[in-house]
XYZ file of C-alpha atoms in Angstrom:
321
model
C -0.002 -0.026 0.009
C 2.801 2.442 0.918
C 4.459 1.744 -2.412
C 1.237 2.559 -4.224
C 0.667 5.780 -2.291
C 4.288 6.880 -2.916
C 3.781 6.298 -6.739
C 0.500 8.164 -6.597
C 2.170 11.117 -4.902
C 4.994 11.232 -7.404
C 2.512 11.276 -10.303
C 0.605 14.145 -8.673
C 3.831 16.062 -7.979
C 4.951 15.763 -11.616
C 1.606 16.858 -12.898
C 1.673 19.881 -10.608
C 5.149 20.888 -11.816
C 4.078 20.650 -15.404
C 1.027 22.845 -14.636
C 3.363 25.412 -13.161
C 5.615 25.330 -16.260
C 2.599 25.824 -18.467
C 1.538 28.677 -16.274
C 4.823 30.620 -16.944
C 4.830 33.344 -19.508
C 6.179 32.336 -22.866
C 7.845 35.669 -23.632
C 11.232 35.916 -21.861
C 13.055 39.343 -21.926
C 16.452 39.156 -23.512
C 19.472 41.036 -22.029
C 20.349 44.244 -23.630
C 23.457 43.889 -25.863
C 23.405 47.129 -27.800
C 22.814 50.682 -26.335
C 22.340 53.652 -28.582
C 23.133 56.856 -26.635
C 24.581 58.871 -29.347
C 23.467 62.429 -30.357
C 22.010 63.124 -27.014
C 24.015 66.168 -26.029
C 25.265 64.206 -22.941
C 28.340 65.651 -21.143
C 29.123 62.385 -19.100
C 28.720 58.674 -19.174
C 25.940 57.886 -16.811
C 26.443 54.984 -14.320
C 24.085 52.154 -14.820
C 23.965 48.437 -14.002
C 22.775 47.498 -17.494
C 26.263 47.908 -18.875
C 27.276 44.431 -17.730
C 25.312 42.775 -20.632
C 26.314 45.210 -23.333
C 28.560 44.236 -26.279
C 28.251 47.457 -28.356
C 27.851 50.899 -26.819
C 27.303 53.962 -28.986
C 28.246 57.224 -27.311
C 29.413 59.289 -30.385
C 28.386 62.787 -31.113
C 27.987 64.006 -27.582
C 29.824 66.480 -25.198
C 31.464 63.805 -23.036
C 34.661 65.085 -21.498
C 35.687 62.097 -19.266
C 35.805 58.377 -19.755
C 34.131 56.970 -16.694
C 31.601 54.619 -15.295
C 32.619 51.829 -17.692
C 33.936 49.394 -15.060
C 30.869 47.149 -15.234
C 30.975 46.868 -19.089
C 33.039 43.621 -18.884
C 31.518 42.093 -21.983
C 31.846 45.254 -24.141
C 33.431 44.550 -27.554
C 32.761 47.741 -29.492
C 33.013 51.285 -27.955
C 32.075 54.402 -29.995
C 33.256 57.613 -28.523
C 34.224 59.634 -31.493
C 33.298 63.312 -31.805
C 33.231 64.245 -28.107
C 35.532 66.365 -26.019
C 37.640 63.663 -24.333
C 41.226 64.664 -23.468
C 42.534 61.609 -21.765
C 42.263 57.846 -22.145
C 41.419 56.318 -18.851
C 39.245 53.833 -16.937
C 39.478 51.108 -19.562
C 41.270 48.424 -17.528
C 38.106 46.319 -16.954
C 37.161 46.073 -20.572
C 38.968 42.852 -21.215
C 36.780 41.838 -24.146
C 37.037 45.184 -26.017
C 37.932 44.736 -29.799
C 37.224 47.927 -31.367
C 37.684 51.407 -29.892
C 36.595 54.486 -31.873
C 38.088 57.778 -30.384
C 38.371 59.972 -33.447
C 37.783 63.711 -33.313
C 38.409 64.309 -29.671
C 41.364 66.109 -27.936
C 43.542 63.193 -26.881
C 47.189 64.112 -26.771
C 48.722 60.859 -25.472
C 47.634 57.284 -26.377
C 47.799 55.725 -22.919
C 45.827 53.543 -20.458
C 45.463 50.644 -22.862
C 47.039 48.185 -20.598
C 44.858 45.158 -20.189
C 43.166 45.495 -23.457
C 44.771 42.319 -24.866
C 42.023 41.636 -27.347
C 41.920 45.146 -28.955
C 42.034 44.763 -32.767
C 40.981 48.180 -33.994
C 41.985 51.628 -32.749
C 40.581 54.684 -34.346
C 42.327 58.010 -33.374
C 41.789 60.288 -36.379
C 41.821 64.094 -36.174
C 42.565 64.875 -32.606
C 42.243 68.560 -31.718
C 45.851 69.271 -30.534
C 46.492 72.825 -31.759
C 49.424 71.672 -33.954
C 51.064 69.344 -31.381
C 51.826 65.770 -32.409
C 49.853 62.900 -31.058
C 52.171 60.761 -28.787
C 52.151 57.001 -27.938
C 52.907 55.614 -24.580
C 55.264 52.647 -24.945
C 53.459 50.691 -22.281
C 50.074 50.906 -24.065
C 51.679 50.004 -27.328
C 53.363 46.999 -25.818
C 50.040 45.894 -24.260
C 48.195 45.764 -27.582
C 51.160 44.730 -29.698
C 49.918 41.070 -29.917
C 46.399 41.997 -31.002
C 46.144 45.176 -32.838
C 45.443 44.850 -36.577
C 43.943 48.179 -37.617
C 45.302 51.588 -36.605
C 43.655 54.898 -37.931
C 45.674 57.925 -36.923
C 45.533 60.385 -39.806
C 45.653 64.137 -39.276
C 47.497 64.100 -35.982
C 50.863 65.857 -36.722
C 52.732 62.646 -36.200
C 56.546 63.039 -37.096
C 57.758 59.551 -36.546
C 56.563 55.915 -36.470
C 59.347 54.569 -34.286
C 57.090 54.093 -31.257
C 54.666 51.940 -33.331
C 57.338 49.315 -34.217
C 56.049 46.642 -31.697
C 52.694 46.371 -33.507
C 53.859 43.244 -35.286
C 50.422 42.084 -36.379
C 49.304 45.363 -37.920
C 47.448 44.793 -41.179
C 45.970 48.190 -42.016
C 47.524 51.589 -41.215
C 46.166 54.946 -42.120
C 48.783 57.652 -41.218
C 47.846 60.175 -43.939
C 48.016 63.935 -43.450
C 50.585 63.901 -40.790
C 53.992 65.350 -40.703
C 56.131 62.279 -41.706
C 59.262 63.650 -43.458
C 61.854 60.986 -42.988
C 61.431 58.124 -45.527
C 64.016 56.027 -43.823
C 61.997 56.237 -40.616
C 58.833 55.117 -42.434
C 60.530 52.359 -44.240
C 62.061 50.907 -41.079
C 58.589 50.850 -39.543
C 57.052 49.028 -42.539
C 59.826 46.429 -42.551
C 58.895 45.609 -38.877
C 55.195 45.081 -39.861
C 55.338 41.778 -41.669
C 51.586 41.354 -42.045
C 50.890 44.867 -43.253
C 48.551 44.800 -46.314
C 47.298 48.319 -46.604
C 48.988 51.550 -45.873
C 48.091 55.245 -46.333
C 50.662 58.085 -46.243
C 49.098 60.581 -48.638
C 49.347 64.158 -47.369
C 52.760 63.731 -45.660
C 56.034 65.431 -46.809
C 57.417 61.968 -47.895
C 54.598 61.928 -50.381
C 56.483 64.344 -52.521
C 59.894 62.544 -52.420
C 61.351 61.049 -55.438
C 60.845 57.201 -55.621
C 58.623 57.516 -52.453
C 56.369 54.647 -53.657
C 59.204 52.391 -54.690
C 60.947 52.865 -51.293
C 57.828 51.870 -49.406
C 57.157 48.868 -51.550
C 60.745 47.523 -51.287
C 60.605 47.815 -47.575
C 57.382 45.851 -47.216
C 56.660 42.228 -47.046
C 52.976 41.767 -48.005
C 51.741 45.271 -48.833
C 48.893 45.099 -51.370
C 47.471 48.690 -51.293
C 49.382 51.930 -50.887
C 47.516 55.158 -50.687
C 44.353 53.502 -52.139
C 46.218 52.104 -55.120
C 46.779 48.394 -55.683
C 50.215 46.889 -55.846
C 50.540 43.987 -58.230
C 52.686 40.987 -57.494
C 54.722 41.895 -60.652
C 55.429 45.427 -59.508
C 56.574 44.225 -56.002
C 58.826 41.537 -57.382
C 60.374 43.865 -59.953
C 61.137 46.587 -57.341
C 62.506 44.082 -54.856
C 64.663 42.526 -57.620
C 65.967 46.022 -58.720
C 66.873 46.874 -55.101
C 68.758 43.626 -54.519
C 70.643 44.099 -57.716
C 71.524 47.724 -56.723
C 72.589 46.467 -53.314
C 74.830 43.783 -54.805
C 76.518 46.211 -57.097
C 77.301 48.609 -54.256
C 78.727 45.902 -52.132
C 81.392 44.843 -54.723
C 84.868 46.418 -54.015
C 86.028 48.993 -56.595
C 89.465 48.738 -58.067
C 91.450 51.922 -58.717
C 93.424 51.488 -61.870
C 96.853 53.412 -61.945
C 97.352 55.512 -65.013
C 100.547 53.638 -65.971
C 98.537 50.570 -66.830
C 97.021 52.306 -69.746
C 99.954 51.169 -71.805
C 98.427 47.767 -71.738
C 95.567 48.686 -74.017
C 91.958 47.744 -73.218
C 90.308 48.491 -69.884
C 89.775 44.952 -69.123
C 93.521 44.109 -69.518
C 94.484 47.070 -67.421
C 92.234 45.966 -64.582
C 93.583 42.363 -64.911
C 97.161 43.609 -64.737
C 96.443 45.856 -61.718
C 94.566 42.952 -59.935
C 97.472 40.579 -60.581
C 100.145 42.922 -59.262
C 98.084 43.630 -56.102
C 97.443 40.006 -55.639
C 100.954 38.769 -55.867
C 102.565 41.652 -54.072
C 104.758 40.759 -51.128
C 103.990 42.161 -47.691
C 107.537 43.467 -47.374
C 109.072 45.632 -50.066
C 112.526 45.583 -51.491
C 114.875 48.559 -51.049
C 113.456 50.117 -54.224
C 109.814 51.023 -54.297
C 107.339 52.849 -56.544
C 105.763 55.779 -54.720
C 102.518 57.434 -55.819
C 102.395 61.304 -55.314
C 98.590 61.014 -55.035
C 97.479 57.916 -53.158
C 100.698 56.627 -51.794
C 100.362 53.082 -53.306
C 103.457 50.950 -53.090
C 104.219 48.101 -55.500
C 107.207 45.671 -55.603
C 110.149 46.875 -57.699
C 110.294 43.656 -59.700
C 106.736 44.070 -60.911
C 107.717 47.240 -62.817
C 109.357 47.622 -66.285
C 113.012 48.391 -65.947
C 113.409 50.585 -68.982
C 111.615 53.622 -67.577
C 112.250 55.779 -64.526
C 108.887 57.625 -64.645
C 105.631 55.976 -65.596
C 102.492 58.119 -65.566
C 102.064 59.565 -62.117
C 104.346 57.051 -60.527
C 107.958 57.971 -59.860
C 110.739 55.484 -59.057
C 112.615 56.380 -55.987
C 115.309 54.785 -54.006
C 115.134 54.354 -50.304
C 118.347 55.052 -48.393
């Protein structure tokens, strides 16, 4: 009997639970993932608990002066803060999941406070209002994002050098147009460090007016496919790199200075051969009689010279006492 009663109670309990489930409302509210708070004339970021579920936050086109109250946005991936009045990068250490950060058209003078943003892939910093001063990059922040950053937009910021950006080894897209880059060697060195760079823009810089500017950039790159919005064909890249290698090989070969007296041997090739032979077989110690050049002080063995002349070209036979 007890067993039957227990079974009966179990059946009743199951039915009751099912009835409760049926009584639950079918529409379940989803967490907020996108918040549009742009163009609201806001002067600050309000503190709200709903930020914890956000993945995208739009705060552009406001009057925000300080980056604050973002500590709870731990799942945020995209943050839009362009066209505000922000002067300092701060309070971003908890945004571990942040992948895209838009900060163009503010008044940021130093790129800092990015430590901890190990997943940041895109950083947009165009047109900071700096009254002619160059935008600076803190080496600690650059080191923190060096293993993740792929896109850097920093045109119109009076930048004079790219040296501080060398650690960005995974950079794929760079827009550094309309800055103050005048040293082509500085730019080429930076490009050489960015093995994965596929697209670069330097239009509007002083280097843009230099002779062979485009060739120098291409020869320094590894995978660059677009320069100043113009495609680079594989044929063009290979030709320029081959030309640069050939020029380097020629410049590395030692040049041989041919004395004037060898002109009596006829052709230039024969003159060079005679000169090379004499230099190759010359002894380290000279005899008592030497040939002295009045110009370059070149000494050759006495036995290597014809014995019928005392003066040959610019070389004069002298005797050492």
